[in-house]
Each structure stands twice: as structure tokens, then as C-alpha cells.
Tab-separated table of N, CA and C in Angstrom:
chain	number	residue	atom	x	y	z
A	1	MET	N	0.809	-1.204	0.000
A	1	MET	CA	0.000	0.000	0.000
A	1	MET	C	0.853	1.269	0.000
A	2	ASP	N	2.040	1.194	0.565
A	2	ASP	CA	2.902	2.371	0.583
A	2	ASP	C	3.216	2.860	-0.827
A	3	LEU	N	3.360	1.918	-1.769
A	3	LEU	CA	3.643	2.298	-3.158
A	3	LEU	C	2.474	3.074	-3.755
A	4	LEU	N	1.273	2.648	-3.428
A	4	LEU	CA	0.078	3.327	-3.931
A	4	LEU	C	-0.033	4.730	-3.341
A	5	PHE	N	0.176	4.837	-2.034
A	5	PHE	CA	0.114	6.158	-1.382
A	5	PHE	C	1.188	7.090	-1.921
A	6	ALA	N	2.358	6.565	-2.207
A	6	ALA	CA	3.437	7.383	-2.770
A	6	ALA	C	3.063	7.882	-4.164
A	7	ALA	N	2.430	7.032	-4.945
A	7	ALA	CA	2.008	7.443	-6.290
A	7	ALA	C	0.915	8.503	-6.213
A	8	VAL	N	-0.032	8.343	-5.300
A	8	VAL	CA	-1.082	9.353	-5.116
A	8	VAL	C	-0.454	10.676	-4.705
A	9	ALA	N	0.522	10.639	-3.819
A	9	ALA	CA	1.205	11.863	-3.387
A	9	ALA	C	1.922	12.528	-4.562
A	10	ALA	N	2.535	11.744	-5.419
A	10	ALA	CA	3.217	12.293	-6.594
A	10	ALA	C	2.228	12.952	-7.548
A	11	VAL	N	1.069	12.329	-7.715
A	11	VAL	CA	0.018	12.900	-8.563
A	11	VAL	C	-0.423	14.241	-7.983
A	12	LYS	N	-0.693	14.269	-6.691
A	12	LYS	CA	-1.163	15.510	-6.051
A	12	LYS	C	-0.125	16.610	-6.120
A	13	GLU	N	1.143	16.238	-6.095
A	13	GLU	CA	2.221	17.219	-6.192
A	13	GLU	C	2.354	17.769	-7.613
A	14	THR	N	2.113	16.935	-8.592
A	14	THR	CA	2.304	17.301	-10.001
A	14	THR	C	1.084	17.966	-10.611
A	15	VAL	N	-0.088	17.666	-10.120
A	15	VAL	CA	-1.331	18.097	-10.769
A	15	VAL	C	-1.479	19.617	-10.903
A	16	PRO	N	-1.077	20.447	-9.939
A	16	PRO	CA	-1.281	21.888	-10.139
A	16	PRO	C	-0.569	22.451	-11.374
A	17	ALA	N	0.642	21.988	-11.635
A	17	ALA	CA	1.377	22.476	-12.803
A	17	ALA	C	0.711	22.039	-14.104
A	18	VAL	N	0.244	20.802	-14.143
A	18	VAL	CA	-0.406	20.285	-15.355
A	18	VAL	C	-1.724	21.022	-15.592
A	19	VAL	N	-2.501	21.204	-14.545
A	19	VAL	CA	-3.783	21.903	-14.676
A	19	VAL	C	-3.561	23.360	-15.074
A	20	SER	N	-2.544	23.991	-14.526
A	20	SER	CA	-2.259	25.397	-14.866
A	20	SER	C	-2.032	25.587	-16.357
A	21	ARG	N	-1.414	24.613	-16.987
A	21	ARG	CA	-1.161	24.709	-18.434
A	21	ARG	C	-2.447	24.635	-19.245
A	22	ARG	N	-3.500	24.068	-18.684
A	22	ARG	CA	-4.760	23.887	-19.414
A	22	ARG	C	-5.879	24.797	-18.915
A	23	ARG	N	-5.631	25.555	-17.862
A	23	ARG	CA	-6.697	26.305	-17.185
A	23	ARG	C	-7.357	27.345	-18.079
A	24	THR	N	-6.685	27.825	-19.096
A	24	THR	CA	-7.275	28.833	-19.973
A	24	THR	C	-8.455	28.296	-20.773
A	25	ALA	N	-8.662	26.993	-20.730
A	25	ALA	CA	-9.784	26.395	-21.452
A	25	ALA	C	-11.126	26.850	-20.899
A	26	GLY	N	-11.144	27.322	-19.648
A	26	GLY	CA	-12.384	27.825	-19.061
A	26	GLY	C	-13.180	26.759	-18.357
A	27	VAL	N	-13.871	25.924	-19.110
A	27	VAL	CA	-14.725	24.881	-18.543
A	27	VAL	C	-14.004	23.546	-18.621
A	28	LEU	N	-14.033	22.818	-17.531
A	28	LEU	CA	-13.439	21.489	-17.519
A	28	LEU	C	-14.456	20.506	-18.090
A	29	THR	N	-14.173	20.029	-19.281
A	29	THR	CA	-15.050	19.051	-19.933
A	29	THR	C	-14.489	17.651	-19.695
A	30	TRP	N	-15.305	16.663	-19.985
A	30	TRP	CA	-14.838	15.287	-19.846
A	30	TRP	C	-13.651	15.009	-20.768
A	31	ALA	N	-13.710	15.519	-21.984
A	31	ALA	CA	-12.606	15.298	-22.925
A	31	ALA	C	-11.320	15.929	-22.402
A	32	LEU	N	-11.411	17.144	-21.879
A	32	LEU	CA	-10.237	17.816	-21.335
A	32	LEU	C	-9.738	17.096	-20.086
A	33	LEU	N	-10.649	16.634	-19.251
A	33	LEU	CA	-10.268	15.888	-18.052
A	33	LEU	C	-9.463	14.654	-18.435
A	34	ARG	N	-9.892	13.953	-19.464
A	34	ARG	CA	-9.173	12.753	-19.918
A	34	ARG	C	-7.787	13.108	-20.458
A	35	GLN	N	-7.693	14.240	-21.175
A	35	GLN	CA	-6.388	14.683	-21.680
A	35	GLN	C	-5.445	15.007	-20.530
A	36	ILE	N	-5.975	15.735	-19.546
A	36	ILE	CA	-5.157	16.097	-18.389
A	36	ILE	C	-4.744	14.837	-17.628
A	37	GLU	N	-5.657	13.884	-17.483
A	37	GLU	CA	-5.343	12.622	-16.801
A	37	GLU	C	-4.160	11.931	-17.478
A	38	SER	N	-4.202	11.819	-18.793
A	38	SER	CA	-3.115	11.163	-19.527
A	38	SER	C	-1.806	11.920	-19.385
A	39	GLU	N	-1.872	13.236	-19.526
A	39	GLU	CA	-0.675	14.074	-19.407
A	39	GLU	C	-0.081	13.975	-17.998
A	40	LEU	N	-0.926	14.030	-17.004
A	40	LEU	CA	-0.483	13.965	-15.615
A	40	LEU	C	0.193	12.633	-15.308
A	41	LEU	N	-0.447	11.545	-15.693
A	41	LEU	CA	0.136	10.235	-15.416
A	41	LEU	C	1.429	10.012	-16.207
A	42	ALA	N	1.506	10.558	-17.406
A	42	ALA	CA	2.743	10.449	-18.187
A	42	ALA	C	3.871	11.218	-17.509
A	43	GLU	N	3.552	12.379	-16.962
A	43	GLU	CA	4.566	13.175	-16.271
A	43	GLU	C	5.056	12.464	-15.015
A	44	VAL	N	4.139	11.901	-14.252
A	44	VAL	CA	4.522	11.174	-13.038
A	44	VAL	C	5.325	9.922	-13.420
A	45	ALA	N	4.919	9.250	-14.473
A	45	ALA	CA	5.637	8.054	-14.935
A	45	ALA	C	7.052	8.396	-15.401
A	46	ALA	N	7.212	9.554	-16.004
A	46	ALA	CA	8.517	9.964	-16.524
A	46	ALA	C	9.555	10.117	-15.414
A	47	SER	N	9.099	10.324	-14.203
A	47	SER	CA	10.040	10.440	-13.086
A	47	SER	C	10.736	9.105	-12.824
A	48	GLY	N	10.100	8.017	-13.238
A	48	GLY	CA	10.663	6.691	-13.041
A	48	GLY	C	10.536	6.177	-11.613
A	49	ALA	N	9.894	6.940	-10.758
A	49	ALA	CA	9.792	6.566	-9.349
A	49	ALA	C	8.621	5.637	-9.045
A	50	HIS	N	7.721	5.457	-10.016
A	50	HIS	CA	6.509	4.678	-9.760
A	50	HIS	C	6.291	3.656	-10.864
A	51	ARG	N	5.887	2.477	-10.463
A	51	ARG	CA	5.641	1.408	-11.416
A	51	ARG	C	4.405	1.722	-12.255
A	52	PRO	N	4.459	1.393	-13.543
A	52	PRO	CA	3.302	1.624	-14.414
A	52	PRO	C	2.027	0.964	-13.894
A	53	ARG	N	2.150	-0.214	-13.305
A	53	ARG	CA	0.972	-0.918	-12.780
A	53	ARG	C	0.319	-0.115	-11.651
A	54	ILE	N	1.113	0.484	-10.803
A	54	ILE	CA	0.584	1.291	-9.699
A	54	ILE	C	-0.104	2.528	-10.259
A	55	LEU	N	0.520	3.184	-11.220
A	55	LEU	CA	-0.092	4.371	-11.828
A	55	LEU	C	-1.383	3.993	-12.545
A	56	GLY	N	-1.419	2.829	-13.144
A	56	GLY	CA	-2.637	2.365	-13.806
A	56	GLY	C	-3.800	2.199	-12.839
A	57	MET	N	-3.484	1.895	-11.588
A	57	MET	CA	-4.525	1.758	-10.571
A	57	MET	C	-5.166	3.097	-10.227
A	58	LEU	N	-4.484	4.179	-10.530
A	58	LEU	CA	-5.006	5.512	-10.229
A	58	LEU	C	-5.866	6.064	-11.361
A	59	ARG	N	-5.737	5.489	-12.528
A	59	ARG	CA	-6.479	5.923	-13.722
A	59	ARG	C	-7.948	5.523	-13.603
A	60	ALA	N	-8.798	6.289	-14.261
A	60	ALA	CA	-10.228	5.976	-14.273
A	60	ALA	C	-10.466	4.702	-15.079
A	61	PRO	N	-10.984	3.640	-14.453
A	61	PRO	CA	-11.240	2.409	-15.197
A	61	PRO	C	-12.391	2.583	-16.192
A	62	ALA	N	-12.248	1.980	-17.340
A	62	ALA	CA	-13.268	2.088	-18.393
A	62	ALA	C	-14.622	1.573	-17.922
A	63	VAL	N	-14.614	0.606	-17.016
A	63	VAL	CA	-15.860	0.002	-16.554
A	63	VAL	C	-16.770	1.021	-15.843
A	64	LEU	N	-16.205	2.112	-15.343
A	64	LEU	CA	-17.024	3.128	-14.673
A	64	LEU	C	-17.837	3.954	-15.663
A	65	GLY	N	-17.462	3.906	-16.922
A	65	GLY	CA	-18.262	4.551	-17.959
A	65	GLY	C	-18.293	6.067	-17.925
A	66	TYR	N	-17.219	6.677	-17.463
A	66	TYR	CA	-17.183	8.140	-17.503
A	66	TYR	C	-17.185	8.608	-18.952
A	67	PRO	N	-17.899	9.691	-19.245
A	67	PRO	CA	-17.959	10.195	-20.624
A	67	PRO	C	-16.591	10.644	-21.135
A	68	LYS	N	-16.509	10.834	-22.436
A	68	LYS	CA	-15.284	11.320	-23.074
A	68	LYS	C	-15.607	12.469	-24.013
A	69	ASP	N	-16.716	13.133	-23.781
A	69	ASP	CA	-17.179	14.176	-24.696
A	69	ASP	C	-16.932	15.578	-24.135
A	70	ASP	N	-17.555	16.570	-24.746
A	70	ASP	CA	-17.321	17.958	-24.376
A	70	ASP	C	-18.345	18.522	-23.396
A	71	ARG	N	-19.047	17.646	-22.692
A	71	ARG	CA	-19.934	18.130	-21.632
A	71	ARG	C	-19.103	18.488	-20.408
A	72	PRO	N	-19.550	19.470	-19.620
A	72	PRO	CA	-18.829	19.807	-18.386
A	72	PRO	C	-18.792	18.610	-17.430
A	73	VAL	N	-17.698	18.494	-16.707
A	73	VAL	CA	-17.516	17.388	-15.766
A	73	VAL	C	-18.465	17.539	-14.584
A	74	SER	N	-19.113	16.449	-14.249
A	74	SER	CA	-19.940	16.375	-13.056
A	74	SER	C	-19.905	14.931	-12.566
A	75	PHE	N	-19.612	14.759	-11.298
A	75	PHE	CA	-19.588	13.424	-10.726
A	75	PHE	C	-20.896	13.087	-10.020
A	76	ASP	N	-21.921	13.900	-10.233
A	76	ASP	CA	-23.230	13.597	-9.657
A	76	ASP	C	-23.690	12.230	-10.155
A	77	GLY	N	-24.139	11.413	-9.237
A	77	GLY	CA	-24.611	10.088	-9.597
A	77	GLY	C	-23.523	9.031	-9.646
A	78	HIS	N	-22.272	9.429	-9.480
A	78	HIS	CA	-21.165	8.474	-9.462
A	78	HIS	C	-20.771	8.227	-8.014
A	79	GLU	N	-20.656	6.983	-7.655
A	79	GLU	CA	-20.316	6.633	-6.281
A	79	GLU	C	-18.817	6.652	-6.018
A	80	PHE	N	-18.018	6.566	-7.067
A	80	PHE	CA	-16.571	6.482	-6.908
A	80	PHE	C	-15.899	7.459	-7.852
A	81	VAL	N	-14.946	8.212	-7.335
A	81	VAL	CA	-14.141	9.114	-8.151
A	81	VAL	C	-12.694	8.645	-8.028
A	82	PRO	N	-12.090	8.194	-9.135
A	82	PRO	CA	-10.702	7.744	-9.087
A	82	PRO	C	-9.779	8.859	-8.579
A	83	PRO	N	-8.710	8.496	-7.877
A	83	PRO	CA	-7.818	9.489	-7.276
A	83	PRO	C	-7.300	10.541	-8.248
A	84	VAL	N	-6.931	10.126	-9.441
A	84	VAL	CA	-6.391	11.093	-10.409
A	84	VAL	C	-7.460	12.101	-10.821
A	85	LEU	N	-8.649	11.625	-11.115
A	85	LEU	CA	-9.710	12.545	-11.534
A	85	LEU	C	-10.091	13.487	-10.402
A	86	GLY	N	-10.165	12.980	-9.190
A	86	GLY	CA	-10.474	13.826	-8.041
A	86	GLY	C	-9.424	14.902	-7.840
A	87	ALA	N	-8.153	14.538	-7.983
A	87	ALA	CA	-7.065	15.510	-7.828
A	87	ALA	C	-7.128	16.581	-8.911
A	88	ILE	N	-7.464	16.184	-10.128
A	88	ILE	CA	-7.558	17.142	-11.231
A	88	ILE	C	-8.692	18.125	-10.985
A	89	VAL	N	-9.850	17.622	-10.613
A	89	VAL	CA	-11.002	18.500	-10.376
A	89	VAL	C	-10.717	19.445	-9.217
A	90	ASP	N	-10.118	18.950	-8.149
A	90	ASP	CA	-9.768	19.822	-7.013
A	90	ASP	C	-8.798	20.916	-7.445
A	91	ALA	N	-7.778	20.537	-8.204
A	91	ALA	CA	-6.790	21.529	-8.665
A	91	ALA	C	-7.435	22.527	-9.621
A	92	TRP	N	-8.338	22.051	-10.465
A	92	TRP	CA	-9.031	22.940	-11.424
A	92	TRP	C	-9.771	24.044	-10.680
A	93	ARG	N	-10.397	23.675	-9.580
A	93	ARG	CA	-11.154	24.653	-8.789
A	93	ARG	C	-10.235	25.642	-8.073
A	94	ARG	N	-9.025	25.199	-7.703
A	94	ARG	CA	-8.102	26.056	-6.955
A	94	ARG	C	-7.243	26.956	-7.842
A	95	VAL	N	-6.871	26.488	-9.027
A	95	VAL	CA	-5.960	27.236	-9.889
A	95	VAL	C	-6.709	28.385	-10.557
A	96	ASN	N	-6.160	29.567	-10.453
A	96	ASN	CA	-6.812	30.745	-11.066
A	96	ASN	C	-6.344	30.944	-12.478
């Protein structure tokens, strides 16, 4: 579990910079959220400090059926928010 917590910490540390690069988009859409998710995990993976399998556990699983379109992100009605998506949405709200 320590490996998972370390990867989550790395995501939370990296996410503000990644979100800042995309913040001019205005509205966080599902498509943009997915782009940021991929970019964020690639950046964390590039550090070489975390195993790809562990980082994959933080990604939104396809089985949850999150949209991939240009509608604004809303987790209403979803019981689970993957760590990466939650970190992105939190950072989106904080970054000016």
C-alpha cells in the first residue's frame, strides 16, 4: 500500500502544474479531463519513481463509464471518483 500512497502523493504534487497549463480552457469538460489525466500520469511516470501498474490503478477504469465528450464534468450520480480525476477536479477549482 505504501507504493500506492506514494504514487497518489506524486500525482497531487504534479497536478497543479499540469492543470495550470490547461486552465485557460475555461470549462473542464470530460474530454479535457481525460487529456489532463493522460498528461499527468505520463509526467509522473517519466520520473521513473513509480511502477506503471501502480499508476494504472489511479487511472479511471473504463468500466465506470465516464464520458469522453465535451460536456462539463460532473460526478453527480457516481459513487466512486478515481484518485487522479479527483485531484484534477480539485486543482481545477483552486488554480486561477
